[in-house]
Coordinates of C-alpha atoms in Angstrom, one line a residue:
X15 CA 8.9 -22.3 -13.7
X16 CA 11.3 -19.5 -12.9
X17 CA 9.0 -17.0 -11.1
X18 CA 11.3 -14.0 -11.8
X19 CA 11.3 -14.8 -15.5
X20 CA 7.5 -14.9 -15.4
X21 CA 7.4 -11.5 -13.7
X22 CA 9.7 -10.1 -16.5
X23 CA 7.9 -11.7 -19.4
X24 CA 6.8 -9.5 -22.3
X25 CA 3.1 -9.9 -21.3
X26 CA 3.7 -8.6 -17.8
X27 CA 2.5 -5.1 -17.0
X28 CA 5.2 -2.4 -16.9
X29 CA 4.4 -1.8 -13.2
X30 CA 5.3 -5.4 -12.5
X31 CA 8.3 -5.4 -14.7
X32 CA 9.7 -2.2 -13.2
X33 CA 9.5 -3.4 -9.6
X34 CA 10.8 -6.9 -10.5
X35 CA 13.8 -5.3 -12.3
X36 CA 14.5 -3.0 -9.4
X37 CA 14.1 -5.6 -6.6
X38 CA 14.6 -9.1 -8.0
X39 CA 17.2 -8.7 -10.7
X40 CA 20.5 -7.0 -11.4
X41 CA 19.0 -4.4 -13.8
X42 CA 20.6 -1.1 -14.1
X43 CA 19.0 2.1 -12.9
X44 CA 18.5 3.1 -16.6
X45 CA 16.7 -0.2 -17.3
X46 CA 14.3 0.3 -14.3
X47 CA 13.7 3.9 -15.3
X48 CA 12.9 2.9 -18.9
X49 CA 10.3 0.4 -17.8
X50 CA 8.9 2.7 -15.2
X51 CA 8.3 5.4 -17.9
X52 CA 5.9 3.0 -19.6
X53 CA 3.5 2.8 -16.6
X54 CA 1.4 5.9 -17.4
X55 CA 1.3 5.1 -21.1
X56 CA 0.1 1.5 -21.2
X57 CA -1.5 -1.3 -19.2
X58 CA -3.0 -0.7 -15.8
X59 CA -1.5 2.7 -15.3
X60 CA -2.8 4.1 -18.5
X61 CA -6.3 2.5 -17.8
X62 CA -6.4 4.1 -14.4
X63 CA -5.4 7.6 -15.7
X64 CA -8.0 7.2 -18.4
X65 CA -10.7 7.1 -15.8
X66 CA -10.0 10.6 -14.5
X67 CA -12.6 13.2 -15.7
X68 CA -12.1 16.9 -16.3
X69 CA -13.1 17.6 -12.7
X70 CA -10.3 15.4 -11.4
X71 CA -12.6 12.7 -10.1
X72 CA -12.1 9.0 -11.0
X73 CA -15.8 8.1 -11.0
X74 CA -19.0 8.3 -9.0
X75 CA -19.8 11.8 -10.1
X76 CA -23.5 10.9 -10.2
X77 CA -23.5 9.8 -6.6
X78 CA -21.9 12.2 -4.1
X79 CA -21.8 9.6 -1.4
X80 CA -19.7 7.2 -3.6
X81 CA -17.4 9.7 -5.3
X82 CA -14.7 9.8 -2.6
X83 CA -14.3 6.0 -2.8
X84 CA -13.5 6.2 -6.5
X85 CA -11.0 9.0 -5.9
X86 CA -9.3 7.5 -2.9
X87 CA -9.1 3.9 -4.1
X88 CA -8.0 4.9 -7.6
X89 CA -5.2 7.1 -6.2
X90 CA -4.1 4.3 -3.8
X91 CA -3.8 2.0 -6.8
X92 CA -1.9 4.6 -8.8
X93 CA 0.7 5.0 -5.9
X94 CA 1.1 1.2 -5.7
X95 CA 1.9 1.1 -9.4
X96 CA 4.8 3.5 -8.6
X97 CA 5.0 5.6 -11.7
X98 CA 7.5 8.5 -11.8
X99 CA 5.8 11.5 -10.2
X100 CA 7.6 13.7 -12.7
X101 CA 5.9 12.1 -15.7
X102 CA 3.9 14.7 -17.5
X103 CA 0.7 12.6 -17.5
X104 CA 1.0 11.7 -13.9
X105 CA 1.8 15.2 -12.9
X106 CA -1.2 16.6 -14.7
X107 CA -3.5 14.1 -13.0
X108 CA -2.2 14.9 -9.5
X109 CA -2.4 18.6 -10.1
X110 CA -6.0 18.2 -11.1
X111 CA -6.8 16.3 -7.9
X112 CA -5.0 18.9 -5.9
X113 CA -7.0 21.8 -7.5
X114 CA -10.4 20.2 -7.9
X115 CA -11.1 17.2 -5.8
X116 CA -12.6 17.4 -2.3
X117 CA -14.0 15.1 0.3
X118 CA -17.5 16.4 -0.3
X119 CA -20.1 18.3 1.7
X120 CA -19.8 15.9 4.7
X121 CA -16.3 17.3 5.3
X122 CA -16.9 20.9 4.3
X123 CA -15.4 20.3 0.8
X124 CA -12.0 19.7 2.4
X125 CA -9.4 19.4 -0.4
X126 CA -8.3 15.8 -1.1
X127 CA -4.8 16.2 0.2
X128 CA -5.9 18.0 3.4
X129 CA -7.7 14.8 4.4
X130 CA -10.9 14.3 6.4
X131 CA -11.5 12.7 9.9
X132 CA -10.6 9.0 9.9
X133 CA -6.9 8.0 10.3
X134 CA -7.3 5.0 8.0
X135 CA -8.4 7.4 5.2
X136 CA -6.0 10.2 6.2
X137 CA -3.0 7.9 6.3
X138 CA -3.7 6.9 2.7
X139 CA -4.3 10.5 1.6
X140 CA -0.9 11.4 3.2
X141 CA 0.9 8.5 1.5
X142 CA -0.6 9.5 -1.9
X143 CA 0.3 13.2 -1.5
X144 CA 3.8 12.6 -0.2
X145 CA 4.6 10.1 -2.9
X146 CA 3.3 12.2 -5.7
X147 CA 5.0 15.4 -4.4
X148 CA 8.0 13.9 -6.0
X149 CA 10.3 15.0 -3.2
X150 CA 11.6 11.5 -2.6
X151 CA 11.8 10.7 -6.3
X152 CA 15.0 10.4 -8.4
X153 CA 13.3 12.9 -10.7
X154 CA 13.0 15.6 -8.1
X155 CA 15.2 18.6 -8.5
X156 CA 18.7 18.4 -6.9
X157 CA 17.9 20.7 -4.1
X158 CA 14.9 18.5 -3.0
X159 CA 12.2 20.8 -4.2
X160 CA 9.0 18.8 -4.8
X161 CA 7.9 18.2 -8.4
X162 CA 4.3 19.1 -7.4
X163 CA 3.6 21.6 -4.7
X164 CA 0.6 21.5 -2.4
X165 CA 0.1 17.8 -2.0
X166 CA 1.5 17.4 1.5
X167 CA -0.6 18.8 4.3
X168 CA 1.4 19.5 7.5
X169 CA -1.8 20.0 9.5
X170 CA -2.9 16.5 8.4
X171 CA 0.4 15.1 9.6
X172 CA 0.0 16.9 13.0
X173 CA -3.5 15.5 13.3
X174 CA -2.3 11.9 12.7
X175 CA 0.6 12.3 15.2
X176 CA -1.9 13.5 17.8
X177 CA -4.2 10.6 17.2
X178 CA -1.7 7.8 18.1
X179 CA -3.0 5.7 20.9
X180 CA -1.0 4.6 24.0
X181 CA -0.4 1.1 22.5
X182 CA 1.3 2.7 19.5
X183 CA -1.5 2.0 17.0
X184 CA -4.3 4.1 15.5
X185 CA -8.0 3.3 15.3
X186 CA -10.8 5.0 13.3
X187 CA -13.2 4.2 16.2
X188 CA -11.2 6.1 18.8
X189 CA -13.7 9.0 18.8
X190 CA -16.4 6.5 19.7
X191 CA -14.4 5.3 22.7
X192 CA -11.9 2.7 21.4
X193 CA -8.6 3.0 23.3
X194 CA -6.7 0.2 21.5
X195 CA -5.1 0.2 18.1
X196 CA -6.5 -1.4 14.9
X197 CA -4.3 -3.3 12.4
X198 CA -6.2 -1.7 9.6
X199 CA -5.9 1.9 10.7
X200 CA -2.4 1.5 11.9
X201 CA -1.0 0.2 8.6
X202 CA -2.6 3.0 6.7
X203 CA -1.0 5.7 8.9
X204 CA 2.4 3.9 8.9
X205 CA 2.4 3.9 5.1
X206 CA 1.6 7.6 5.1
X207 CA 4.2 8.5 7.6
X208 CA 6.9 6.6 5.8
X209 CA 6.1 8.3 2.5
X210 CA 6.1 11.6 4.3
X211 CA 9.5 11.0 5.8
X212 CA 10.9 10.1 2.4
X213 CA 9.5 13.3 1.1
X214 CA 11.4 15.3 3.7
X215 CA 8.5 16.7 5.7
X216 CA 9.2 19.3 8.3
X217 CA 7.7 17.1 11.1
X218 CA 9.9 14.2 10.0
X219 CA 11.6 13.7 13.4
X220 CA 8.2 13.4 15.2
X221 CA 6.9 11.2 12.3
X222 CA 9.8 8.8 12.6
X223 CA 9.3 8.4 16.3
X224 CA 5.5 7.8 15.8
X225 CA 6.2 5.3 13.0
X226 CA 8.6 3.3 15.2
X227 CA 6.0 3.1 17.9
X228 CA 3.4 2.0 15.4
X229 CA 5.7 -0.6 13.9
X230 CA 6.3 -1.9 17.4
X231 CA 2.5 -2.3 17.7
X232 CA 2.7 -4.7 14.8
X233 CA 5.9 -6.4 15.8
X234 CA 4.6 -7.2 19.3
X235 CA 1.8 -9.1 17.5
X236 CA 4.1 -10.8 14.9
X237 CA 2.0 -8.9 12.3
X238 CA -1.2 -11.0 12.9
X239 CA -1.1 -12.9 16.3
X240 CA -2.8 -12.0 19.6
X241 CA -0.4 -10.8 22.3
X242 CA -2.5 -12.6 24.9
X243 CA -3.2 -16.0 23.3
X244 CA -0.8 -16.2 20.3
X245 CA -3.8 -17.1 18.1
X246 CA -4.5 -15.5 14.7
X247 CA -6.3 -12.2 15.4
X248 CA -8.5 -12.5 12.2
X249 CA -8.0 -15.3 9.6
X250 CA -8.8 -12.9 6.8
X251 CA -5.5 -11.3 7.5
X252 CA -3.8 -14.4 6.2
X253 CA -5.3 -13.9 2.7
X254 CA -3.2 -11.5 0.6
X255 CA -5.2 -8.9 -1.3
X256 CA -3.9 -6.5 -3.9
X257 CA -4.4 -3.7 -4.6
X258 CA -5.2 -3.0 -1.0
X259 CA -7.3 -0.2 0.3
X260 CA -7.8 0.2 4.0
X261 CA -7.7 -3.4 5.1
X262 CA -4.7 -5.0 6.6
X263 CA -3.2 -8.4 5.8
X264 CA 0.1 -10.1 6.6
X265 CA 1.8 -9.5 3.2
X266 CA 0.8 -5.8 3.4
X267 CA 2.5 -5.6 6.8
X268 CA 5.6 -7.2 5.3
X269 CA 5.5 -4.7 2.4
X270 CA 5.7 -1.9 4.9
X271 CA 8.8 -3.3 6.7
X272 CA 10.6 -4.0 3.5
X273 CA 10.1 -0.4 2.5
X274 CA 10.9 1.0 5.9
X275 CA 14.0 -1.1 6.6
X276 CA 15.9 -1.5 3.3
X277 CA 19.1 -2.2 5.2
X278 CA 18.0 -5.8 5.6
X279 CA 18.8 -6.3 2.0
X280 CA 22.5 -5.5 2.8
X281 CA 22.7 -8.0 5.5
X282 CA 21.0 -6.1 8.3
X283 CA 19.2 -8.1 11.0
X284 CA 15.5 -8.9 10.5
X285 CA 13.4 -8.7 13.6
X286 CA 12.8 -12.3 14.9
X287 CA 9.2 -11.4 15.6
X288 CA 8.6 -11.3 11.8
X289 CA 9.3 -15.0 11.5
X290 CA 5.6 -16.2 11.8
X291 CA 4.6 -13.8 9.0
X292 CA 7.5 -14.9 6.8
X293 CA 6.7 -18.6 7.6
X294 CA 3.1 -18.0 6.4
X295 CA 4.2 -16.4 3.2
X296 CA 6.5 -19.4 2.5
X297 CA 3.7 -21.8 3.2
X298 CA 1.4 -20.0 0.7
X299 CA 3.9 -20.6 -2.2
X300 CA 2.5 -23.0 -4.8
X301 CA 4.5 -26.0 -6.2
X302 CA 5.5 -24.0 -9.3
X303 CA 7.1 -21.3 -7.2
X304 CA 4.3 -18.7 -7.5
X305 CA 1.7 -17.2 -5.2
X306 CA -2.1 -16.7 -5.8
X307 CA -4.2 -13.7 -5.1
X308 CA -6.8 -13.8 -2.3
X309 CA -8.2 -17.0 -1.1
X310 CA -8.7 -20.2 -2.9
X311 CA -11.1 -22.8 -1.4
X312 CA -9.5 -24.3 1.7
X313 CA -6.5 -21.9 1.5
X314 CA -6.7 -21.3 5.2
X315 CA -5.8 -24.9 6.1
X316 CA -2.9 -25.1 8.5
X317 CA -3.1 -21.5 9.7
X318 CA -6.2 -21.6 11.8
X319 CA -8.7 -20.7 9.1
X320 CA -11.2 -22.7 7.1
X321 CA -14.1 -22.4 4.7
X322 CA -15.7 -19.6 6.7
X323 CA -12.5 -17.5 6.6
X324 CA -12.2 -18.2 2.9
X325 CA -15.7 -16.9 2.3
X326 CA -15.1 -13.8 4.5
X327 CA -11.8 -13.2 2.6
X328 CA -13.5 -13.5 -0.8
X329 CA -16.2 -11.1 0.3
X330 CA -13.7 -8.5 1.8
X331 CA -11.5 -8.7 -1.3
X332 CA -14.3 -8.2 -3.7
X333 CA -16.7 -5.7 -2.2
X334 CA -14.8 -2.6 -3.3
X335 CA -13.2 -3.8 -6.5
X336 CA -15.4 -1.7 -8.7
X337 CA -13.6 1.4 -7.5
X338 CA -10.2 0.3 -9.0
X339 CA -8.9 -0.9 -12.4
X340 CA -9.1 -4.7 -12.5
X341 CA -5.7 -6.2 -12.6
X342 CA -5.8 -9.9 -11.7
X343 CA -8.5 -12.4 -10.8
X344 CA -8.8 -13.6 -7.2
X345 CA -9.6 -17.1 -6.2
X346 CA -6.5 -19.2 -6.7
X347 CA -5.0 -18.2 -10.0
X348 CA -1.3 -17.3 -10.1
X349 CA -0.7 -13.7 -9.3
X350 CA 2.2 -11.6 -10.5
X351 CA 1.6 -9.0 -7.8
X352 CA 1.6 -11.5 -4.9
X353 CA 4.5 -13.4 -6.4
X354 CA 6.5 -10.2 -6.7
X355 CA 5.6 -9.0 -3.2
X356 CA 6.3 -12.4 -1.6
X357 CA 9.6 -12.9 -3.3
X358 CA 10.7 -9.4 -2.4
X359 CA 9.8 -9.9 1.2
X360 CA 11.5 -13.3 1.4
X361 CA 14.7 -12.0 -0.3
X362 CA 14.7 -9.0 2.0
X363 CA 14.6 -11.5 5.0
X364 CA 17.3 -13.7 3.5
X365 CA 14.9 -16.5 2.8
X366 CA 15.0 -16.7 -1.0

């Protein structure tokens, strides 16, 4: 089977087709834009936008303690679909979030794009706000003015920059005494800083420096290995989840470097410390050239994981699924998302 043809098949969601056209084919800019324009109108993008209520929330309105999860995870998923921020339906949804959605009474009704207290959450809020500002989009105005104002919080950026730990990472448990970075918190902040830089934020110089330190935190660990022992830090990291939320895994780490260092596609050097992560992705490829989603039974064999890790991965992948629009089943079925993301990373690294 030709995996790229499968990604571009008529039954593939427009979000898949648009990214496959952009990253894995020789499609024109117009072809990519045409496919991208379908994302808010059909498939997963339309289903996600349909969930939004008149108050801007995406669910959980009857349970104040759960509402923020629906809002955050739905908006993370929407960003991962990569619709055009200038699309009328997308713009209306984001403006409603900006004007109506808060983090609830536990955070003094802080507006969604102002964030709350944890870097793993705030990094995602920044990534969402910066992406949907439209400042980095081809549809933004020629002078760089954002399509949507008020979605990027400079105080939030300053807070995240101030919370970086000496080892270059971030950790939501730092207020409780943790002095070392967390893969989970770090990747969330790195994604936020990268989107912020692309949007031309006023603290971009400091954000770039912080991002480079955070990326070094991951590179020093080859994205999933202990600096001290060389062993896998957590076998669950070797199971590729999508859409992701706050958890880290190896393919999510590679996603970040592909987005942060596009020069590798033009023959630029790929850091040698990424080799173990790329090797893992290659090993996870099935005989028909595709990748699965999450963990199939025994999928950890050969990478230091086993049945216990598979069970933990399945639990971690499924426990928050109700907050997002279902896209693909986990558990070993071929996944268009993971096939797209894996092929993109391997091509970026010159391995496919």
